[in-house]
mmCIF file of C-alpha atoms in Angstrom:
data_model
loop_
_atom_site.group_PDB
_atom_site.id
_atom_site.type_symbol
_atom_site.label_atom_id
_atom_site.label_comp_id
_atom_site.label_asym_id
_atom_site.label_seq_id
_atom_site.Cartn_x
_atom_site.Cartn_y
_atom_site.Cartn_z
ATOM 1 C CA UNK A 48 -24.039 -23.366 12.960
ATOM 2 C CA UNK A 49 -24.697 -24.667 15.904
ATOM 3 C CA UNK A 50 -27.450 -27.673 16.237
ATOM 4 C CA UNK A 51 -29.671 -26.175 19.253
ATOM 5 C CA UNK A 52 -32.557 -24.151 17.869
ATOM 6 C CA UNK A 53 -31.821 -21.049 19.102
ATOM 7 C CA UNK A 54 -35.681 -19.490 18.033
ATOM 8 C CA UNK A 55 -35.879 -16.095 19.896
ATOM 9 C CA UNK A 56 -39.528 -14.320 20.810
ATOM 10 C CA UNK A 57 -42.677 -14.263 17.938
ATOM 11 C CA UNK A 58 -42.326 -10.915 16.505
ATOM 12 C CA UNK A 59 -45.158 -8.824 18.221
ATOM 13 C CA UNK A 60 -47.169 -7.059 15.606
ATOM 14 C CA UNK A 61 -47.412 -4.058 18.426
ATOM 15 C CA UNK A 62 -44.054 -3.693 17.831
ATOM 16 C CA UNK A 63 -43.012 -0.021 16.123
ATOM 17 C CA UNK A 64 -40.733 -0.283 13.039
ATOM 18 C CA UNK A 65 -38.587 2.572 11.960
ATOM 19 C CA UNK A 66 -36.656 2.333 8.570
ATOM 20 C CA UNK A 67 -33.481 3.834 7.757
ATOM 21 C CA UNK A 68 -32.382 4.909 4.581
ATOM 22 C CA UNK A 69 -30.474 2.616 1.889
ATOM 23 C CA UNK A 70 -27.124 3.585 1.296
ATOM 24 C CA UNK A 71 -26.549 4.224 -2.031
ATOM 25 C CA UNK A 72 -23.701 1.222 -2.490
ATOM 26 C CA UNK A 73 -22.402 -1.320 -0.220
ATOM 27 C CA UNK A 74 -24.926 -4.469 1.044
ATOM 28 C CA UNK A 75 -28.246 -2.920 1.332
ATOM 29 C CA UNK A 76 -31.977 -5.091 2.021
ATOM 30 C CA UNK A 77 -32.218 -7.312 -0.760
ATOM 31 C CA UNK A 78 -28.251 -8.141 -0.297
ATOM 32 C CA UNK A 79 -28.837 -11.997 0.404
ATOM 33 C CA UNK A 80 -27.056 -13.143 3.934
ATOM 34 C CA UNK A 81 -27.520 -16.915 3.386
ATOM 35 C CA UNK A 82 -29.427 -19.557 1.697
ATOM 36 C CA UNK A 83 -30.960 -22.613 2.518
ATOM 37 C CA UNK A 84 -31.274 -24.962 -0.679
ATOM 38 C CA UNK A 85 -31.447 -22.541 -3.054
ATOM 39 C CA UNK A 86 -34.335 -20.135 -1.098
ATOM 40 C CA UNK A 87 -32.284 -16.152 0.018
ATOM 41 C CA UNK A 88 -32.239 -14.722 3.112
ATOM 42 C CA UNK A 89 -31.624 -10.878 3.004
ATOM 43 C CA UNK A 90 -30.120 -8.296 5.424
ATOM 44 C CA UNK A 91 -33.832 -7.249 5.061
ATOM 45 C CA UNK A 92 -35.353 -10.089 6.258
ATOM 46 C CA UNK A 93 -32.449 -9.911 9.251
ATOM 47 C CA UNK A 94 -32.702 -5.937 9.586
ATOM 48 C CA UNK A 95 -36.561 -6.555 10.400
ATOM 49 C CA UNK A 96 -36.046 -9.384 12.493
ATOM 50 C CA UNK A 97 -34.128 -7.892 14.800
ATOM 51 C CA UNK A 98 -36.005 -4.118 14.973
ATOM 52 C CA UNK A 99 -39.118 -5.840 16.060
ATOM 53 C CA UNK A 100 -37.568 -7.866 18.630
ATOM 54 C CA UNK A 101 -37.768 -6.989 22.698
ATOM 55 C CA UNK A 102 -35.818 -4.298 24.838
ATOM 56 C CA UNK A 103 -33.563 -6.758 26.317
ATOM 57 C CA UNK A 104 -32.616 -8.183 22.605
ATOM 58 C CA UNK A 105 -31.867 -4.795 21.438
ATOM 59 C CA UNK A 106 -29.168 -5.157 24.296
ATOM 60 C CA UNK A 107 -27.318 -7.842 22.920
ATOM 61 C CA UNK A 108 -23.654 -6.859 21.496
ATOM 62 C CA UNK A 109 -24.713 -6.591 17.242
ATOM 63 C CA UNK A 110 -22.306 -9.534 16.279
ATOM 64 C CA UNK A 111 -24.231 -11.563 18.480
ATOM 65 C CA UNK A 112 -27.713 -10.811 17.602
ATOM 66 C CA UNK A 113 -27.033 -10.706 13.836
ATOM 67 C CA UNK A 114 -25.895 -14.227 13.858
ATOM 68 C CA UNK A 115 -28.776 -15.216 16.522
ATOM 69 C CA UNK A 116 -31.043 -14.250 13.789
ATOM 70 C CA UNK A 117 -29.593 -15.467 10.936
ATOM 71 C CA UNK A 118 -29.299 -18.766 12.670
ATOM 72 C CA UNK A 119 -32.778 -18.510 13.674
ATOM 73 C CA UNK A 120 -34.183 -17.417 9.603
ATOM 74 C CA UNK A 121 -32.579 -20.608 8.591
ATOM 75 C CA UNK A 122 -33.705 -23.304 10.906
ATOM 76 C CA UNK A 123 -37.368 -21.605 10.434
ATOM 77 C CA UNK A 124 -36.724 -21.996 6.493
ATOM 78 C CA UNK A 125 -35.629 -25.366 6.563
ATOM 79 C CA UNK A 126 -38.447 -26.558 8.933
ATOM 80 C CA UNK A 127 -40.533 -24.496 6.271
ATOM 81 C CA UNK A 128 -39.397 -26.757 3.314
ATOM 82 C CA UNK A 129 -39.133 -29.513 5.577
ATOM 83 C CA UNK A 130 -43.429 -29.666 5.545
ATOM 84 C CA UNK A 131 -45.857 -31.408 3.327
ATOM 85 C CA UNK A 132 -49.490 -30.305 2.183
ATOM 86 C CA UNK A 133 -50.688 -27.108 2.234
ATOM 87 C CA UNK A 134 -50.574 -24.237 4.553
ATOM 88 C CA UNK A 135 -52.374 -24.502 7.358
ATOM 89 C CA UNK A 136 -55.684 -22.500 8.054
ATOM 90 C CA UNK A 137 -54.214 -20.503 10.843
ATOM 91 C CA UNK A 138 -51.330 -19.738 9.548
ATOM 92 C CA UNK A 139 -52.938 -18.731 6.439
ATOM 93 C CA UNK A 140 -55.113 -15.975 8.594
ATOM 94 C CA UNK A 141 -52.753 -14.686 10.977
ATOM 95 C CA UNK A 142 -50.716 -13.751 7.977
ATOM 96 C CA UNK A 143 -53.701 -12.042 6.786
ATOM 97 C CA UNK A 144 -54.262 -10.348 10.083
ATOM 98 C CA UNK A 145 -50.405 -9.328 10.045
ATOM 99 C CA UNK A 146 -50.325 -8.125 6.605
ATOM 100 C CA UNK A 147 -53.356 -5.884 7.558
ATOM 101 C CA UNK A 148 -52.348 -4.746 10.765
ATOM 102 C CA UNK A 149 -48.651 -3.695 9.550
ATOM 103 C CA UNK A 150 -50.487 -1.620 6.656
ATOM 104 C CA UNK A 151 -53.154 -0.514 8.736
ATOM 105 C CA UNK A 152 -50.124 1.033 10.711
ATOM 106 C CA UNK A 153 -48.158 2.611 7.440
ATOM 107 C CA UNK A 154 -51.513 3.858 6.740
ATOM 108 C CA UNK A 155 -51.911 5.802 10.495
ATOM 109 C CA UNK A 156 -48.799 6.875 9.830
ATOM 110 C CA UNK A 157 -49.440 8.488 6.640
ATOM 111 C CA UNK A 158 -52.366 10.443 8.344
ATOM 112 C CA UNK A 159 -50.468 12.015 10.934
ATOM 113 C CA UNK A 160 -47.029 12.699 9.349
ATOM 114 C CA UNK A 161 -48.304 16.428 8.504
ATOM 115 C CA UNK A 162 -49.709 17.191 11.425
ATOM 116 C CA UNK A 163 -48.069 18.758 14.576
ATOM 117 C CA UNK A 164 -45.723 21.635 13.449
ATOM 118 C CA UNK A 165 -44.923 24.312 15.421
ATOM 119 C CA UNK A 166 -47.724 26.593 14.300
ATOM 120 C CA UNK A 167 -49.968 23.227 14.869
ATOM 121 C CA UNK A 168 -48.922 23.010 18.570
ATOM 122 C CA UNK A 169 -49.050 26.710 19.104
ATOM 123 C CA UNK A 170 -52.511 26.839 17.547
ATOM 124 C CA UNK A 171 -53.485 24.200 19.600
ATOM 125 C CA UNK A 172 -52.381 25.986 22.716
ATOM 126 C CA UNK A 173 -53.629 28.864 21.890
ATOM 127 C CA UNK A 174 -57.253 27.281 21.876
ATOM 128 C CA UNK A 175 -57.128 25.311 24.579
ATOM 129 C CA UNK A 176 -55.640 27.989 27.041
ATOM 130 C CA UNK A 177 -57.359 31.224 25.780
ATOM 131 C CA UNK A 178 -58.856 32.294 28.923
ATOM 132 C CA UNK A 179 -55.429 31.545 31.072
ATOM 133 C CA UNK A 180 -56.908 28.644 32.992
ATOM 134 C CA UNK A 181 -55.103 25.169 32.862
ATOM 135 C CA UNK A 182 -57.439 21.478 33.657
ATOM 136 C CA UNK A 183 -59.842 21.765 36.469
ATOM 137 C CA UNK A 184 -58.856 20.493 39.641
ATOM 138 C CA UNK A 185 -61.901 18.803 42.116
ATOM 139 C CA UNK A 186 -62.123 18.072 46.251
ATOM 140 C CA UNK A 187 -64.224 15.487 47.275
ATOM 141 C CA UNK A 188 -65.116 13.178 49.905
ATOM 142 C CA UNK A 189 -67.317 10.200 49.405
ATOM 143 C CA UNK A 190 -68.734 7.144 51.010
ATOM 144 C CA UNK A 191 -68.119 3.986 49.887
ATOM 145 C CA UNK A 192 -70.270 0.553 50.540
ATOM 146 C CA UNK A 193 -70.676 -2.945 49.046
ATOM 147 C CA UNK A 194 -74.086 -2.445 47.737
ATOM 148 C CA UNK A 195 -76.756 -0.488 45.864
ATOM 149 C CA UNK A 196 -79.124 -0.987 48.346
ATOM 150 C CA UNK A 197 -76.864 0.217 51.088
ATOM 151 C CA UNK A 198 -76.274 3.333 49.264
ATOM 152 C CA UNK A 199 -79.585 4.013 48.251
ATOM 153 C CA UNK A 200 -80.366 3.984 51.823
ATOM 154 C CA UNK A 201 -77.264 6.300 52.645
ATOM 155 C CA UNK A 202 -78.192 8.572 50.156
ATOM 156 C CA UNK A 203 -81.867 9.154 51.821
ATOM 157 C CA UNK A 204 -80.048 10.147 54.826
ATOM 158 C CA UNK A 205 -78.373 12.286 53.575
ATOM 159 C CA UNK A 206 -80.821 14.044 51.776
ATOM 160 C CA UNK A 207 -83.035 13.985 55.489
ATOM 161 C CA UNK A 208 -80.108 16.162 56.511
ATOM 162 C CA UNK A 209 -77.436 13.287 57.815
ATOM 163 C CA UNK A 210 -73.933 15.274 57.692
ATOM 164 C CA UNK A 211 -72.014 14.251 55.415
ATOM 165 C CA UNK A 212 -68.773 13.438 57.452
ATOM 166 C CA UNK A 213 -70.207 11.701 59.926
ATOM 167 C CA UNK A 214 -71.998 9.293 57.918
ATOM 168 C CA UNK A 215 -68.689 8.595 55.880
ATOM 169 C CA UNK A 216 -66.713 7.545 59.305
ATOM 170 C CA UNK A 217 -69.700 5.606 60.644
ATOM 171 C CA UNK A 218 -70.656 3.938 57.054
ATOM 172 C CA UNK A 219 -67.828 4.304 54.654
ATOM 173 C CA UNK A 220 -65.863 1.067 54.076
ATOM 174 C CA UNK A 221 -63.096 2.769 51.879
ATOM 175 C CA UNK A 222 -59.975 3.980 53.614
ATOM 176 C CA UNK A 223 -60.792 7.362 53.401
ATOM 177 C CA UNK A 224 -63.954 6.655 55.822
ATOM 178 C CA UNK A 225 -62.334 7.408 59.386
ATOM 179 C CA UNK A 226 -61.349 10.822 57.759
ATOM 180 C CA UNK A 227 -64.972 11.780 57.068
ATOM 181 C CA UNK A 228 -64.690 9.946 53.175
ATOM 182 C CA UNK A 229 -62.476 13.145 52.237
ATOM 183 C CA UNK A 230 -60.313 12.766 48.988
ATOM 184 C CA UNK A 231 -58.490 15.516 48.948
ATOM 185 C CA UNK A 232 -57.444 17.713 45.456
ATOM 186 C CA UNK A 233 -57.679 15.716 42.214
ATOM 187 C CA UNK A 234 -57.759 16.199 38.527
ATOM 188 C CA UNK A 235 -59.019 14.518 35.493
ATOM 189 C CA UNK A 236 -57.541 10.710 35.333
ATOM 190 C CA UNK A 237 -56.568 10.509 38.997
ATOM 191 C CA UNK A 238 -59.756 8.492 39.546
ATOM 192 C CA UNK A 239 -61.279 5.710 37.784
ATOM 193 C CA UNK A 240 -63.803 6.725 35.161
ATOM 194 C CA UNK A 241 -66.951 6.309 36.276
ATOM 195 C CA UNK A 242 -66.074 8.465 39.392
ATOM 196 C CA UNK A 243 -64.703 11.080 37.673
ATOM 197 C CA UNK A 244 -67.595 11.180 35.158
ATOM 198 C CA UNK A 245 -69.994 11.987 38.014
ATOM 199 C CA UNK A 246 -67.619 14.604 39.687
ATOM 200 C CA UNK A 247 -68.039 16.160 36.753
ATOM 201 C CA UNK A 248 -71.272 17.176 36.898
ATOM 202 C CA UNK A 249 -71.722 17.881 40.681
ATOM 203 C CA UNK A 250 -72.194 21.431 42.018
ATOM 204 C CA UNK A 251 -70.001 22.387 44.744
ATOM 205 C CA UNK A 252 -72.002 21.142 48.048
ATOM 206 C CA UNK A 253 -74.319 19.031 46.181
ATOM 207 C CA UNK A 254 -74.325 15.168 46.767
ATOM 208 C CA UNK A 255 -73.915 12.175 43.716
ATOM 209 C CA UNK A 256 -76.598 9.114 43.187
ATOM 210 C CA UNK A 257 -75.207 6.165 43.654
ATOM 211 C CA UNK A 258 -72.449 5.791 41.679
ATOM 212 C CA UNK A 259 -70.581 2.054 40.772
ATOM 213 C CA UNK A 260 -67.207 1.183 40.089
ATOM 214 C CA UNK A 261 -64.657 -1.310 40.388
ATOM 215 C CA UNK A 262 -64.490 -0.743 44.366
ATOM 216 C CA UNK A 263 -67.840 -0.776 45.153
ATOM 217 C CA UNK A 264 -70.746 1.603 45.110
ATOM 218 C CA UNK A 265 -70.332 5.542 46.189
ATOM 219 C CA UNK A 266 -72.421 7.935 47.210
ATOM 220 C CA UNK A 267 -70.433 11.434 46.521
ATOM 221 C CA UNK A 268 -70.472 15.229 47.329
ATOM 222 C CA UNK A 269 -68.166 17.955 46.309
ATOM 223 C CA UNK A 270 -66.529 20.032 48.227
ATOM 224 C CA UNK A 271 -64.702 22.382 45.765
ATOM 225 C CA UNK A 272 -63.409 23.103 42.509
ATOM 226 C CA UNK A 273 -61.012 25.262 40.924
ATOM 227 C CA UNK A 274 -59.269 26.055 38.129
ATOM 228 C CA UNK A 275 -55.109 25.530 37.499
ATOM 229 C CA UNK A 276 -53.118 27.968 35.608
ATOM 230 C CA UNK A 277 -52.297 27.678 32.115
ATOM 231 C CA UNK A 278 -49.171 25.467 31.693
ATOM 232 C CA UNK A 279 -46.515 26.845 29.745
ATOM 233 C CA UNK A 280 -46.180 25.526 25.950
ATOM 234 C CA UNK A 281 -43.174 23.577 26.468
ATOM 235 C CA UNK A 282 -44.798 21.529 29.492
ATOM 236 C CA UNK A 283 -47.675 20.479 27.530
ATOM 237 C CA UNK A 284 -45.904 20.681 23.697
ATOM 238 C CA UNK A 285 -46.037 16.786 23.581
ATOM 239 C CA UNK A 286 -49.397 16.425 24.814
ATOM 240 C CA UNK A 287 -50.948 18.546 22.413
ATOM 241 C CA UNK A 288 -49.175 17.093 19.600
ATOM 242 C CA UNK A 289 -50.288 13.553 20.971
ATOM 243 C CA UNK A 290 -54.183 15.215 20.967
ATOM 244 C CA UNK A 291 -53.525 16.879 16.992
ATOM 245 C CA UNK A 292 -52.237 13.601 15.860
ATOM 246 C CA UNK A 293 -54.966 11.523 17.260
ATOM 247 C CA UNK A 294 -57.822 13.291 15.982
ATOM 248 C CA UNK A 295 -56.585 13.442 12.700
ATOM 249 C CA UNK A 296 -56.453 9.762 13.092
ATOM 250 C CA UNK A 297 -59.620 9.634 14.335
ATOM 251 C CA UNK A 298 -60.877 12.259 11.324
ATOM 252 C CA UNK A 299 -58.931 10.030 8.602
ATOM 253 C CA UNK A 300 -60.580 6.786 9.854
ATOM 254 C CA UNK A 301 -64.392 8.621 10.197
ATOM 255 C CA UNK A 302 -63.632 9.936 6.175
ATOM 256 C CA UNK A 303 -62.855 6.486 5.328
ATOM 257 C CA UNK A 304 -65.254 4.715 6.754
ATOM 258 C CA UNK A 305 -68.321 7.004 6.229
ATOM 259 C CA UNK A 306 -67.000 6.371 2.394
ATOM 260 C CA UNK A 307 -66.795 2.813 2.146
ATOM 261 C CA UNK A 308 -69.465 -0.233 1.335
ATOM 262 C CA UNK A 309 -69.573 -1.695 4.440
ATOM 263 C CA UNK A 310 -71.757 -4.721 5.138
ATOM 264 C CA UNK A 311 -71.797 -7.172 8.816
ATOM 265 C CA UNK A 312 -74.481 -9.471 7.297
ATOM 266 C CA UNK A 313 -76.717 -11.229 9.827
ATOM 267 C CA UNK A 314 -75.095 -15.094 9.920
ATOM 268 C CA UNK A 315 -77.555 -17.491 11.349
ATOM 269 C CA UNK A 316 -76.736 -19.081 14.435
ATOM 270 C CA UNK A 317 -73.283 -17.024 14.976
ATOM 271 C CA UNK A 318 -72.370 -16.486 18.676
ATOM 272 C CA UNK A 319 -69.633 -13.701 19.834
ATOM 273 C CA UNK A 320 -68.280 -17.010 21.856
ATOM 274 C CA UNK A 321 -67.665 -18.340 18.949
ATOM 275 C CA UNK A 322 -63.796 -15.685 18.998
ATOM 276 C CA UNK A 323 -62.649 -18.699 21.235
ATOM 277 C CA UNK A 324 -62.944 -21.699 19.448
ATOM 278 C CA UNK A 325 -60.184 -22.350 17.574
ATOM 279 C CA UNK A 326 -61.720 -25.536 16.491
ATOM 280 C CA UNK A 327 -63.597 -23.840 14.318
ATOM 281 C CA UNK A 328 -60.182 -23.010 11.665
ATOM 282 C CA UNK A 329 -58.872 -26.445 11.309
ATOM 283 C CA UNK A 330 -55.407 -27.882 11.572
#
């Protein structure tokens, strides 16, 4: 073995794990790979290692990575039995966090493995598309300044009968100004939210309230809407499965928690910046 550490990337809890069946003789998970003084390392412990790692480790020629890893389980065990005292705090609660979140996870998988068959999807279709018509589409211009007070003051003109175009290329400080603040067709999730939200609920013709995002403050009308057709059910079968899936998560979690004792006592003088101080666990 060589003497260099050779520690590859903290397993990211994000990660997804998929596990493959045992074979029914040969070396399977608990098949112990090496020791170090008398403590096992499985294929497991390797197997799991390696599933969680990157994109660019899952690259790496198998011999390669499989003794990588191994190397790597045995320095970390030795350094393990190399320490004195008790576990640390920290490490104490982000195994708690870990165990959680990878159960948490078996657990959302549990909830959706049923859902999303055929007659699911085609259900699902079915509903969303009765009438033929596919996500509504939007054209609108808009006018775009640094300040609430600015459009407050844009929007009175244009209620005193300012046209709408001209203000936009005289006013507008988005790049769409010099072309009257005109956005051309969009559809849900082209723009950022709080835009979209208030898209929503114009009329055709009618002109926004001041609206803030990101960019700045926006004073919108509509120009249009319409109505695309109905995708077919292969274009949008992975979509709709994604949509069954999470709100059977979402109706799974809502049982669950609308079930359970749960309590968030009031803890005298605790401060949400209190999530930053590390100080607070101890060595």
């Amino acid at each position: 073995m060589p003497k260099h550490l050779t520690f590859l990337p903290v397993l990211a809890l994000s990660a997804a794990i998929s596990t493959a069946a045992v074979a029914d003789s040969g070396p399977n998970a608990e098949t112990v790979v090496a020791s170090v003084n008398g403590e096992a390392i499985t294929l497991g412990h390797v197997i799991m290692a390696g599933a969680t790692l990157p994109e660019q480790y899952q690259q790496v020629p198998a011999d390669v990575l499989y003794n990588a890893i191994l190397d790597q389980l045995i320095q970390q065990t030795a350094l393990v039995q190399s320490r004195v005292g008790d576990e640390p705090p920290v490490v104490t609660l982000s195994l708690e966090n870990e165990r959680r979140s990878l159960l948490a996870a078996d657990a959302i998988e549990a909830a959706m493995a049923d859902v999303g068959g055929e007659d699911d999807i085609r259900a699902a279709y079915d509903a969303k598309y009765a009438d033929g018509k596919g996500d509504a589409e939007f054209n609108a211009s808009h006018i775009l300044v640094e300040t609430r007070e600015d459009a407050d003051a844009i929007k009175a003109e244009l209620d005193g009968g300012a046209d709408f175009s001209e203000t936009a290329k005289a006013k507008s400080t988005g790049p769409s100004g010099p072309n009257g603040g005109e956005l051309g067709w969009f559809s849900d999730g082209q723009m950022v939210p709080e835009f979209q939200a208030a898209v929503s609920t114009l009329d055709v013709g009618q002109v926004s309230e001041p609206v803030q995002t990101q960019f700045g403050w926006h004073v919108i009308i509509l120009n249009d809407k319409r109505d695309k057709e109905a995708p077919e059910l292969d274009a949008v079968a992975d979509e709709l499965l994604a949509e069954l899936r999470q709100n059977a998560l979402e109706d799974r979690i809502e049982d669950l928690t609308s079930k359970a004792k749960i309590e968030r006592p009031v803890v005298d003088g605790l401060k949400p910046e209190m999530i930053k101080d590390l100080g607070l666990i101890g060595n």
